[in-house]
PDB file of C-alpha atoms and ligand atoms in Angstrom:
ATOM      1  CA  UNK F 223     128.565 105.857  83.574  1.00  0.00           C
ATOM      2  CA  UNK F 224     125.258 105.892  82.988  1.00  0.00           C
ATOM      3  CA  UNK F 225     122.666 105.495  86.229  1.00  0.00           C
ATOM      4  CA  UNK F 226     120.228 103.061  86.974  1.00  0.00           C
ATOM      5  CA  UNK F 227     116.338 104.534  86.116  1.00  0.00           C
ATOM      6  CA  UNK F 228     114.664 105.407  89.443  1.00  0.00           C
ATOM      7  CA  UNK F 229     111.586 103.050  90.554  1.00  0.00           C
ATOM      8  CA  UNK F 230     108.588 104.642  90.362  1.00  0.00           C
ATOM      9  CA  UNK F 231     105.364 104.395  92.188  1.00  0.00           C
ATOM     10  CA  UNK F 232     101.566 105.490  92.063  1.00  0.00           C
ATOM     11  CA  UNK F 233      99.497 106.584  94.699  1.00  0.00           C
ATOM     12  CA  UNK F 234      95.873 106.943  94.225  1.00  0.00           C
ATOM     13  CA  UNK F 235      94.674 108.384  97.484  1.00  0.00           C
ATOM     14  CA  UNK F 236      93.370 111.297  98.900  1.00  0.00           C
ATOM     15  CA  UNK F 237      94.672 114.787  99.496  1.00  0.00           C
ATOM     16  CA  UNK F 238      95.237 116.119 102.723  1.00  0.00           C
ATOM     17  CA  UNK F 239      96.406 119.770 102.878  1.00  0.00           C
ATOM     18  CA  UNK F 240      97.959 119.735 106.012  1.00  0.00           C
ATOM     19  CA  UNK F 241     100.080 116.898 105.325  1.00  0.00           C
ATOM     20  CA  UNK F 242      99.690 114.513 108.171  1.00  0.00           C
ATOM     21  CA  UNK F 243      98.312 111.697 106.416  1.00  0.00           C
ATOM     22  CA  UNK F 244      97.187 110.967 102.265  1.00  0.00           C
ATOM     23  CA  UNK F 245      99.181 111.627  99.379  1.00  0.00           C
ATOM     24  CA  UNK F 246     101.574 114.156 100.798  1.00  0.00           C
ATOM     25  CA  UNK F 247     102.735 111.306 103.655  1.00  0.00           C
ATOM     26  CA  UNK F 248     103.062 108.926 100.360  1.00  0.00           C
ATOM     27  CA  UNK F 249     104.933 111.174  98.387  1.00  0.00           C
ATOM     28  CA  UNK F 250     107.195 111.306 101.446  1.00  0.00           C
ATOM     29  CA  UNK F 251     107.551 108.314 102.186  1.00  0.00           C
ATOM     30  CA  UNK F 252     108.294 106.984  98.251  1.00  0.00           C
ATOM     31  CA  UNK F 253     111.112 109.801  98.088  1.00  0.00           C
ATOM     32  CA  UNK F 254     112.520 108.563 101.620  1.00  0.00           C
ATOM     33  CA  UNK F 255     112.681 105.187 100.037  1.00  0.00           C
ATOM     34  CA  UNK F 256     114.456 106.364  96.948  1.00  0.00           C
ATOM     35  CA  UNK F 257     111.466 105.191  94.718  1.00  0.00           C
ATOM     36  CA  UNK F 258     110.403 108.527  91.845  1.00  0.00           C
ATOM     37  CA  UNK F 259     106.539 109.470  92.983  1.00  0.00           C
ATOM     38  CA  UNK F 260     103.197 109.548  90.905  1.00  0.00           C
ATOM     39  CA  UNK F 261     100.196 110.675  92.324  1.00  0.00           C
ATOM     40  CA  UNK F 262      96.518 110.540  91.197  1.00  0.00           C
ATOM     41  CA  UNK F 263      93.803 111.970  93.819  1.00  0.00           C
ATOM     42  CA  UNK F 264      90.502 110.504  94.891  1.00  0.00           C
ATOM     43  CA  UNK F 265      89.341 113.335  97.263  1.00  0.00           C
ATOM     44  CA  UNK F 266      90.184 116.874  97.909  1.00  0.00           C
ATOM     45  CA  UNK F 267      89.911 116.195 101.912  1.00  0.00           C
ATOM     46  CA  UNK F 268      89.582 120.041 104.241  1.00  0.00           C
ATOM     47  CA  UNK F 269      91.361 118.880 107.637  1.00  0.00           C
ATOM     48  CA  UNK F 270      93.782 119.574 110.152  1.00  0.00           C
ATOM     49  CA  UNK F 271      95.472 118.353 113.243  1.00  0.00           C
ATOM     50  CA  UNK F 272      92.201 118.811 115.115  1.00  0.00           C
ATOM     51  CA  UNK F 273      89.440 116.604 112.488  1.00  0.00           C
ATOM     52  CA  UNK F 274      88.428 116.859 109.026  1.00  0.00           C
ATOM     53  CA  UNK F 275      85.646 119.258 108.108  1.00  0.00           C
ATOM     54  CA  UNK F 276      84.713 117.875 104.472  1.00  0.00           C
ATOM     55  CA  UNK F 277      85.900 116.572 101.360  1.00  0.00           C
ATOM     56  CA  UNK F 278      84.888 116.788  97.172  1.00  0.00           C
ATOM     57  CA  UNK F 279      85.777 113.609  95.854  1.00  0.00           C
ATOM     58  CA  UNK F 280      87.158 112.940  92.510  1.00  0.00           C
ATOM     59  CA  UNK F 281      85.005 110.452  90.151  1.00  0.00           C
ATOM     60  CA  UNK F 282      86.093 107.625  88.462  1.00  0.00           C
ATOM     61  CA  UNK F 283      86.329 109.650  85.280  1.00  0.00           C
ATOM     62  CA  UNK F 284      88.570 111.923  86.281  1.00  0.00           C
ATOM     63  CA  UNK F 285      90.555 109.522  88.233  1.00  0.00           C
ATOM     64  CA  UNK F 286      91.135 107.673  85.371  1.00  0.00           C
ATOM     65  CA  UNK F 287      92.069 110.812  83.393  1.00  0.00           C
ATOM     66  CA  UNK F 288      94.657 111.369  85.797  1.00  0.00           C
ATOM     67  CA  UNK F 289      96.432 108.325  85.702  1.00  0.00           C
ATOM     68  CA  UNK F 290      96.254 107.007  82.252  1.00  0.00           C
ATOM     69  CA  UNK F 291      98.659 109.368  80.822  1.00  0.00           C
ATOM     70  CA  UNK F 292     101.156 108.349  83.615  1.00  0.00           C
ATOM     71  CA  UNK F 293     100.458 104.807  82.893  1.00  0.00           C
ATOM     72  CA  UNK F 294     101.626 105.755  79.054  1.00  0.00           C
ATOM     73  CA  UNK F 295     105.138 107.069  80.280  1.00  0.00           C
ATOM     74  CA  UNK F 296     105.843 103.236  81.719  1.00  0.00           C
ATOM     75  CA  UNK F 297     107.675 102.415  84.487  1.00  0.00           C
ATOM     76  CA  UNK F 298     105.200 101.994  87.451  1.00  0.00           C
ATOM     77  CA  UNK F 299     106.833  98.963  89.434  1.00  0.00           C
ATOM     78  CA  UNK F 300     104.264  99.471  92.529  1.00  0.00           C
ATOM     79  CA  UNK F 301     101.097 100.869  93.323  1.00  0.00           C
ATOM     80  CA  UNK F 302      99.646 101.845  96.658  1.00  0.00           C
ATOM     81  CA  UNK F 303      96.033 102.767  97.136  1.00  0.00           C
ATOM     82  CA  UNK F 304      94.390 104.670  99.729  1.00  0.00           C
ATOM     83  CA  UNK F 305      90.920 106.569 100.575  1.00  0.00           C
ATOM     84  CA  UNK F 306      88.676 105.710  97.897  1.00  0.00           C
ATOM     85  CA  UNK F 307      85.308 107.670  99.134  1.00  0.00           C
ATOM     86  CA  UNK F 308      82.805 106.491  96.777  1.00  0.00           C
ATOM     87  CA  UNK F 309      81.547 102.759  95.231  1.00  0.00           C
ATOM     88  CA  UNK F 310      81.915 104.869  91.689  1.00  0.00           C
ATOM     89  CA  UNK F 311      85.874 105.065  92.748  1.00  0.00           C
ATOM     90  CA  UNK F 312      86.185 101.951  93.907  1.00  0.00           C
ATOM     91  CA  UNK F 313      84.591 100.262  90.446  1.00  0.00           C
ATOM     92  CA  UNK F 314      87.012 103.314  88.301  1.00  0.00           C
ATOM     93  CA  UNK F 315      89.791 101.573  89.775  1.00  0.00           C
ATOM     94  CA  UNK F 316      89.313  97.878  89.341  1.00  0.00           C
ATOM     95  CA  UNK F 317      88.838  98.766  85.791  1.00  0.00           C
ATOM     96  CA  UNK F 318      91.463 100.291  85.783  1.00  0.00           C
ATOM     97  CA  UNK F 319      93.926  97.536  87.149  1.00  0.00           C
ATOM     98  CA  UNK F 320      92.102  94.940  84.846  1.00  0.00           C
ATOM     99  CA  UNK F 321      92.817  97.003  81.907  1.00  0.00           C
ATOM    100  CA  UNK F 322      96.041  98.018  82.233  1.00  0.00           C
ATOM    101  CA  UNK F 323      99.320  96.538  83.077  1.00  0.00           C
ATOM    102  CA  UNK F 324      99.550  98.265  86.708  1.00  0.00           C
ATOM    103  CA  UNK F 325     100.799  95.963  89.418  1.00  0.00           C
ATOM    104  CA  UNK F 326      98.650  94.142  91.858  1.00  0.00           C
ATOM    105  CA  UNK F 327      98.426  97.402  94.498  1.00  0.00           C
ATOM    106  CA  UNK F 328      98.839  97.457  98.188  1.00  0.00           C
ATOM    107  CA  UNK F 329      95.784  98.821  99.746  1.00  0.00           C
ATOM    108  CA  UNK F 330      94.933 100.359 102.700  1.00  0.00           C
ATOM    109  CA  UNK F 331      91.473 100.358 103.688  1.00  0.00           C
ATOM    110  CA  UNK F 332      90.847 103.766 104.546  1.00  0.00           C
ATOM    111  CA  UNK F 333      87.629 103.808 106.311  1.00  0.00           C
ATOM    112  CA  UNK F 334      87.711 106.479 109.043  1.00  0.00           C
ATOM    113  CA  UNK F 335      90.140 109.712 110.093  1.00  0.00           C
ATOM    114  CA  UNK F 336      91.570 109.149 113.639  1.00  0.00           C
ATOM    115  CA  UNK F 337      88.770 111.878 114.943  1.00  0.00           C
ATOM    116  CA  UNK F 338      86.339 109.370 113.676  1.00  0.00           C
ATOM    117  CA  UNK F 339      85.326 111.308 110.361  1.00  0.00           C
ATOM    118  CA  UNK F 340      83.664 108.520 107.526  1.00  0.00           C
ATOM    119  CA  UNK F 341      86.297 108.716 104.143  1.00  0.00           C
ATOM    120  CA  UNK F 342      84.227 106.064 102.754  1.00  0.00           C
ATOM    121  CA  UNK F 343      80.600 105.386 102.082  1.00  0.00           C
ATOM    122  CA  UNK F 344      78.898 102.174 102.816  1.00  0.00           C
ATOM    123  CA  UNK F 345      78.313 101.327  99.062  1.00  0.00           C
ATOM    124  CA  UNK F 346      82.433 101.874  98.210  1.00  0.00           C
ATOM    125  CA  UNK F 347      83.291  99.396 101.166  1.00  0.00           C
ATOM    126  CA  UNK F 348      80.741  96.530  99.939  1.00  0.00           C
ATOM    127  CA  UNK F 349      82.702  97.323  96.486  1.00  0.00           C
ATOM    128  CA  UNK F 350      86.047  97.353  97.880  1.00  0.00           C
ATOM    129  CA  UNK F 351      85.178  94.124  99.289  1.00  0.00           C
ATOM    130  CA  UNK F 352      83.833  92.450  95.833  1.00  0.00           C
ATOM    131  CA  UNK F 353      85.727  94.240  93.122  1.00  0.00           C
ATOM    132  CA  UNK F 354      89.008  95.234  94.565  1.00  0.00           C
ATOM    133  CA  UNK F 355      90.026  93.128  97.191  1.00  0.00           C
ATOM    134  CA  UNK F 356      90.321  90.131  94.311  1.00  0.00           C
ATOM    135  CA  UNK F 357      92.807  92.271  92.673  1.00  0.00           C
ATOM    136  CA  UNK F 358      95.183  92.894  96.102  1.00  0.00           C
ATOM    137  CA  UNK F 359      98.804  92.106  96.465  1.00  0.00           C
ATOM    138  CA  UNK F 360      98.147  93.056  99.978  1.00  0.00           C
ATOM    139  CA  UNK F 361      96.065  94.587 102.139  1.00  0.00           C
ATOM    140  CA  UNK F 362      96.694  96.986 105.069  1.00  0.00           C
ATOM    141  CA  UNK F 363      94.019  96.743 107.619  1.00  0.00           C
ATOM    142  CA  UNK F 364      94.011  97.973 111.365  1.00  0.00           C
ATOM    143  CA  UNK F 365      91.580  96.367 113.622  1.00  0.00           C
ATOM    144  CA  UNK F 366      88.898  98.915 113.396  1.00  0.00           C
ATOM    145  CA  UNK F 367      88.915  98.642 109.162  1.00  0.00           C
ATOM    146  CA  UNK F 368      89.438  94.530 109.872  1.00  0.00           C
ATOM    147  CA  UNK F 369      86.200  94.367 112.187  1.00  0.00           C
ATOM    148  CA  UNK F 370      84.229  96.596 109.316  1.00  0.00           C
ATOM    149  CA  UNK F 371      85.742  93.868 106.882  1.00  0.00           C
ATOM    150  CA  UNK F 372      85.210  90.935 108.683  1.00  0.00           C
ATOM    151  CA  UNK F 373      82.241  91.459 111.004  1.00  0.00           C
ATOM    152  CA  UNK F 374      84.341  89.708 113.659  1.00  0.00           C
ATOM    153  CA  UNK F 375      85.256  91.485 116.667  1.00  0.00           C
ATOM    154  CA  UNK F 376      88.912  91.423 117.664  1.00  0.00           C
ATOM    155  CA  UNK F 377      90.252  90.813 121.466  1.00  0.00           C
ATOM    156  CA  UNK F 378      93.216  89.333 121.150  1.00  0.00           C
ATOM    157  CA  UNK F 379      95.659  87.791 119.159  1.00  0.00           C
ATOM    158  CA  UNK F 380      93.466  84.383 117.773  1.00  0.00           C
ATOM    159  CA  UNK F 381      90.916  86.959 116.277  1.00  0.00           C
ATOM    160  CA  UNK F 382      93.965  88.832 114.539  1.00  0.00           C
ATOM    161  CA  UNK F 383      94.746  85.384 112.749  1.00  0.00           C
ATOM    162  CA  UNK F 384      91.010  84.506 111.978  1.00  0.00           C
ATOM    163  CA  UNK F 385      90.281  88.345 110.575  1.00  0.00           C
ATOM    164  CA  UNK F 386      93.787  87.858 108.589  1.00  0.00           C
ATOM    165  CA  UNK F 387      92.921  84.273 107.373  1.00  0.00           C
ATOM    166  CA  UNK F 388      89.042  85.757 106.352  1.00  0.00           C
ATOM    167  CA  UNK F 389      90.302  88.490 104.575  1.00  0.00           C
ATOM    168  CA  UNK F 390      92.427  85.860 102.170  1.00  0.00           C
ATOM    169  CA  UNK F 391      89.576  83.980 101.673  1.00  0.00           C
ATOM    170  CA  UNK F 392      87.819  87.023 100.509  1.00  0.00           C
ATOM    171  CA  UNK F 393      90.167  87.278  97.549  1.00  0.00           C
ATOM    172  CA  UNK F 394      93.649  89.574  98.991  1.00  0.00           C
ATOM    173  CA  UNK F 395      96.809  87.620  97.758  1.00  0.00           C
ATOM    174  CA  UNK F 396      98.097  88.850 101.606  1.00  0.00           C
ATOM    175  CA  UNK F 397      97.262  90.643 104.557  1.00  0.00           C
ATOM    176  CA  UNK F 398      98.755  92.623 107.184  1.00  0.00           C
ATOM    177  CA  UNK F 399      96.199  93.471 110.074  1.00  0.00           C
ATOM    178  CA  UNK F 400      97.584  95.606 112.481  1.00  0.00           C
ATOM    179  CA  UNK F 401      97.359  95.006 116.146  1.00  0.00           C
ATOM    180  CA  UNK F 402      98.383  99.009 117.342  1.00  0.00           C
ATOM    181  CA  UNK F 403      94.637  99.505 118.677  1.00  0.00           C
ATOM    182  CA  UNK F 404      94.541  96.219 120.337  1.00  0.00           C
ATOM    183  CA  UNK F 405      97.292  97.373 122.824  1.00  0.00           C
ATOM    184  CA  UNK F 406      95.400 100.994 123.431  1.00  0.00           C
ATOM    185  CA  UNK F 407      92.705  99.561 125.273  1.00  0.00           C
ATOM    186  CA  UNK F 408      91.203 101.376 128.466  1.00  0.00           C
ATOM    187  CA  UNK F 409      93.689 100.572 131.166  1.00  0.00           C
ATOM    188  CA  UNK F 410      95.977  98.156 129.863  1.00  0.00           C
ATOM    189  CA  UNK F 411      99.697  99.020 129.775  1.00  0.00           C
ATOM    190  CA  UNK F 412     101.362  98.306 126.301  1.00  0.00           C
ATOM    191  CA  UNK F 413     104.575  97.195 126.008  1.00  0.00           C
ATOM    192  CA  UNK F 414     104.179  95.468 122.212  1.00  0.00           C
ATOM    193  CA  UNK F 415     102.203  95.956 119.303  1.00  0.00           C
ATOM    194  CA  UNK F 416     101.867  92.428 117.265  1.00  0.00           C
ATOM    195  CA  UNK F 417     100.565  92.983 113.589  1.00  0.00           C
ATOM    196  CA  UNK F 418      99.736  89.247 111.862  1.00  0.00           C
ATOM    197  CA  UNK F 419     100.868  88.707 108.103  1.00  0.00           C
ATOM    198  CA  UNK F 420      99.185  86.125 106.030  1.00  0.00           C
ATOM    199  CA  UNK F 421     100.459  85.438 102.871  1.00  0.00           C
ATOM    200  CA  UNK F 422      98.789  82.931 101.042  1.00  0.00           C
ATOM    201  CA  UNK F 423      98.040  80.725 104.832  1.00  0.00           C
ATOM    202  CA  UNK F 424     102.201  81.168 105.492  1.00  0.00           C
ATOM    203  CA  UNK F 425     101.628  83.109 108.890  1.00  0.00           C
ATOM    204  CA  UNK F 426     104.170  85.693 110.374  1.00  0.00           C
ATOM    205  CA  UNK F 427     103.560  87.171 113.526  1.00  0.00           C
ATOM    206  CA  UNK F 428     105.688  91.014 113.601  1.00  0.00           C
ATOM    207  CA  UNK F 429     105.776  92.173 117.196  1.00  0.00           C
ATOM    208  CA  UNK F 430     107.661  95.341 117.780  1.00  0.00           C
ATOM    209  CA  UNK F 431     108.216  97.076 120.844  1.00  0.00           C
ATOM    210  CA  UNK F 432     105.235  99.865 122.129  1.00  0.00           C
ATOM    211  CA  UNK F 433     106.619 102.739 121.144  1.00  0.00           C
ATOM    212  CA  UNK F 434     105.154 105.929 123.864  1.00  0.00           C
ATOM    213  CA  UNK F 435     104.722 108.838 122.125  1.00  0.00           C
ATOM    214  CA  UNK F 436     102.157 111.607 121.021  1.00  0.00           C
ATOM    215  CA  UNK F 437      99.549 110.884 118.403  1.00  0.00           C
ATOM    216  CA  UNK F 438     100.853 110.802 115.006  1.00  0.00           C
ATOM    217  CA  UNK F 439      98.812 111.306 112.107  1.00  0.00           C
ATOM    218  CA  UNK F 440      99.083 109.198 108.689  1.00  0.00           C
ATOM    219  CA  UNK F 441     101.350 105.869 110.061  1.00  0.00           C
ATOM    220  CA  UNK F 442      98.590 103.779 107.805  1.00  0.00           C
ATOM    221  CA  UNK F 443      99.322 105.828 105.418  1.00  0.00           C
ATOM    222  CA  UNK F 444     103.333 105.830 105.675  1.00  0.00           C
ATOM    223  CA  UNK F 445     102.847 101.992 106.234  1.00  0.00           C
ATOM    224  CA  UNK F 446     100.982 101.234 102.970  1.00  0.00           C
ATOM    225  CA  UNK F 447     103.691 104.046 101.032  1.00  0.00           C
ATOM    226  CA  UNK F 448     106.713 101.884 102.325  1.00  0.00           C
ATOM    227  CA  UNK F 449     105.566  99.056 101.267  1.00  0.00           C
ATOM    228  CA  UNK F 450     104.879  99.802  97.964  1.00  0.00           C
ATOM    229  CA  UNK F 451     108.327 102.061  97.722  1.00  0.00           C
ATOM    230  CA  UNK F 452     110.003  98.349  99.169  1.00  0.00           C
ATOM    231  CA  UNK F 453     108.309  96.271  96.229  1.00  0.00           C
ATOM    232  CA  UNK F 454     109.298  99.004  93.523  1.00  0.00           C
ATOM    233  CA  UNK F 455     112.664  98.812  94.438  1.00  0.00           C
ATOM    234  CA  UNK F 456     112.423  95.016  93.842  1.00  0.00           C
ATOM    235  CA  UNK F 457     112.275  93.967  97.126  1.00  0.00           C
ATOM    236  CA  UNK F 458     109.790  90.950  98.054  1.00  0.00           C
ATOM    237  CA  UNK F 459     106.514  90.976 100.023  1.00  0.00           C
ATOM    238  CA  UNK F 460     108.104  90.071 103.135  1.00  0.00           C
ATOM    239  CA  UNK F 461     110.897  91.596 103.261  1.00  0.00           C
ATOM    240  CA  UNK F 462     109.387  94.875 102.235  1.00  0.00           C
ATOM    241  CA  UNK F 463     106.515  94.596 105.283  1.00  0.00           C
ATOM    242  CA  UNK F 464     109.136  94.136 107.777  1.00  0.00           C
ATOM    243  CA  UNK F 465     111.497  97.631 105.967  1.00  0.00           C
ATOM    244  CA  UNK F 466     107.835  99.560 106.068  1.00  0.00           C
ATOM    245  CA  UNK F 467     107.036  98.689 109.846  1.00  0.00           C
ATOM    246  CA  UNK F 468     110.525  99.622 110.638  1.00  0.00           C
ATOM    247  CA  UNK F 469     109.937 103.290 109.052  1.00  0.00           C
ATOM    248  CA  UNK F 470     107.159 103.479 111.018  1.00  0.00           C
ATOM    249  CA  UNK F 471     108.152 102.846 114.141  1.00  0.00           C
ATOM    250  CA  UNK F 472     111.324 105.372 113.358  1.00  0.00           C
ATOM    251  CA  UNK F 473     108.324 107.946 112.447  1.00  0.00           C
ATOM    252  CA  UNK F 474     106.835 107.027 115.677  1.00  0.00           C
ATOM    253  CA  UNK F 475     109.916 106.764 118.158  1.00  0.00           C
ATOM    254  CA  UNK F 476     111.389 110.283 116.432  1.00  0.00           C
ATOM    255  CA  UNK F 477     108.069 112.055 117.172  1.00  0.00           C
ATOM    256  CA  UNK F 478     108.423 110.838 120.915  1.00  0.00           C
ATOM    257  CA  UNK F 479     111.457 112.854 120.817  1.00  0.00           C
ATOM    258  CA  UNK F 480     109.577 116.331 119.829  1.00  0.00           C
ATOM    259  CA  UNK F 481     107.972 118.545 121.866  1.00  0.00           C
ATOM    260  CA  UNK F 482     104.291 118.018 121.644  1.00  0.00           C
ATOM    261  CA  UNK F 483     103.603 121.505 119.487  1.00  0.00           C
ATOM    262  CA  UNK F 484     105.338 120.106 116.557  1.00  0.00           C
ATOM    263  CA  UNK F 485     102.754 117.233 116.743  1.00  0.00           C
ATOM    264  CA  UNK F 486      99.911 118.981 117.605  1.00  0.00           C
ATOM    265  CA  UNK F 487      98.130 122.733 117.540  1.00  0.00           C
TER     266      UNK F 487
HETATM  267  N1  LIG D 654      92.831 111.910 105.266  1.00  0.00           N
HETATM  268  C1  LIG D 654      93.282 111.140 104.288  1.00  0.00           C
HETATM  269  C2  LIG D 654      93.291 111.691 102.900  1.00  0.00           C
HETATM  270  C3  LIG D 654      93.733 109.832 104.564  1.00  0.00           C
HETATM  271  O1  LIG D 654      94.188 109.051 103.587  1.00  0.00           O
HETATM  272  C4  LIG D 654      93.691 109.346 105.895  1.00  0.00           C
HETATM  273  C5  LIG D 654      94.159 108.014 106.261  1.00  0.00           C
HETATM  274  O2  LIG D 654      94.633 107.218 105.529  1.00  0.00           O
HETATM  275  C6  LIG D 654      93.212 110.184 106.882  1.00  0.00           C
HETATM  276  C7  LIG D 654      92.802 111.448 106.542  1.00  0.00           C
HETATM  277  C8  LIG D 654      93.138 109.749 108.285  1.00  0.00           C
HETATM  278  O3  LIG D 654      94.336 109.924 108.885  1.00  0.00           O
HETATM  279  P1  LIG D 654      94.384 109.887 110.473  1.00  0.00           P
HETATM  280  O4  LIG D 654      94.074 108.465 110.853  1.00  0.00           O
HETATM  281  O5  LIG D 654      95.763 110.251 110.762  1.00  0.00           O
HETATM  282  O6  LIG D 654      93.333 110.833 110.961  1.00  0.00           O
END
């Protein structure tokens, strides 16, 4: 009998060496999910557990070197982007999405590292938000990238919706803004984390449980990845948000479980 053709999806996000977050967490995630991975690198990122120290990013030339001759072997059914450093990235890969038959991509906003390190420049956010955002079948921000995005600043649950609702209007087909740093303020007790999905103005609001556990690198990352994996397998938008949040919060509730130095050095 002959077997069904694997999915296969495209990352085009940056490379992280020691594997906690970027294209290595992608790859990972895709294979979890069954789906084949490609993978086309915007920066060459120098970090570890502790911060990242520096980066040489790609340009849009050789970006697009990299991923036209995958394009040419067919079969991309999903694309998930990542950190895209520069506004010369950012433009490489709108072109490259309005020339070629690649699916509408999820992205996720990459902004900052965790220890507060800048993965994109001021210019390649104003030109995420004109040039690429149009051209989103969803968008992945936390609160931190949605507050960049929206110049509103999130409290509580009614600014989730409003930065979800103003991030639509700016051109994403849908949006998933999650709500995991709205629980971590100073001295409040979590006991949920509510992300807000907007999909063309039909509003779902995903509240999972808090899950305690160590810091763990690259869950926007993962997030995005699943996602993507979910629609490549033929899965719809939906239904492939809620399978991606529920990887993550395995990730998350299975590193509760470790000891803390296989999380951190
Ligand atoms: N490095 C790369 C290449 C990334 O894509 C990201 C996040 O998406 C990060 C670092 C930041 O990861 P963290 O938030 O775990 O520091």
């Amino acid at each position: 009998m002959m077997r069904a053709k694997e999915p296969i999806a495209l990352t085009i996000a940056g490379f992280d060496p020691s594997g906690g977050a970027g294209i290595i967490a992608d790859v990972t995630t895709f294979v979890h999910f069954g789906v084949r991975p490609t993978a086309a690198i915007t920066s060459l990122t120098f970090q570890n557990f502790e911060g990242v120290f520096g980066a040489i990013h790609e340009t849009a030339d050789s970006l697009r070197a990299q991923i036209l001759p995958v394009i040419e072997e067919g079969g991309i059914a999903a694309v998930k982007i990542g950190m895209l450093p520069t506004a010369d990235l950012v433009a490489g890969v709108a072109r490259l999405l309005a020339e070629t038959d690649l699916p509408a991509p999820v992205i996720d906003p990459v902004l900052q590292s965790s220890s507060g390190y800048e993965l994109m420049e001021k210019e390649a956010v104003e030109a995420l938000v004109t040039e690429l955002m149009p051209l989103a079948r969803l968008l992945t921000p936390n609160i931190p990238e949605a507050e960049t995005l929206t110049g509103l600043r999130i409290n509580g649950d009614a600014e989730l919706r409003e930065a979800a609702s103003m991030i639509r209007a700016m051109g994403a087909q849908a949006v998933l803004v999650k709500g995991g740093h709205l629980a971590r303020e100073p001295g409040e007790e979590p006991r949920y984390a509510v992300d807000i999905f907007d999909a063309e103005g039909d509003v779902t609001v995903l509240s999972g449980e808090w899950i305690d556990s160590p810091p763990v690198r690259g869950t926007g990352c993962m997030l995005s990845a699943a996602i993507a994996a979910c629609l490549a397998r033929g899965m719809n938008l939906k239904e492939s948000v809620r399978a991606g949040k529920e990887f993550v919060s395995e990730t998350i509730r299975h590193a509760a479980t470790l000891t803390p130095t296989h999380i951190e050095t």
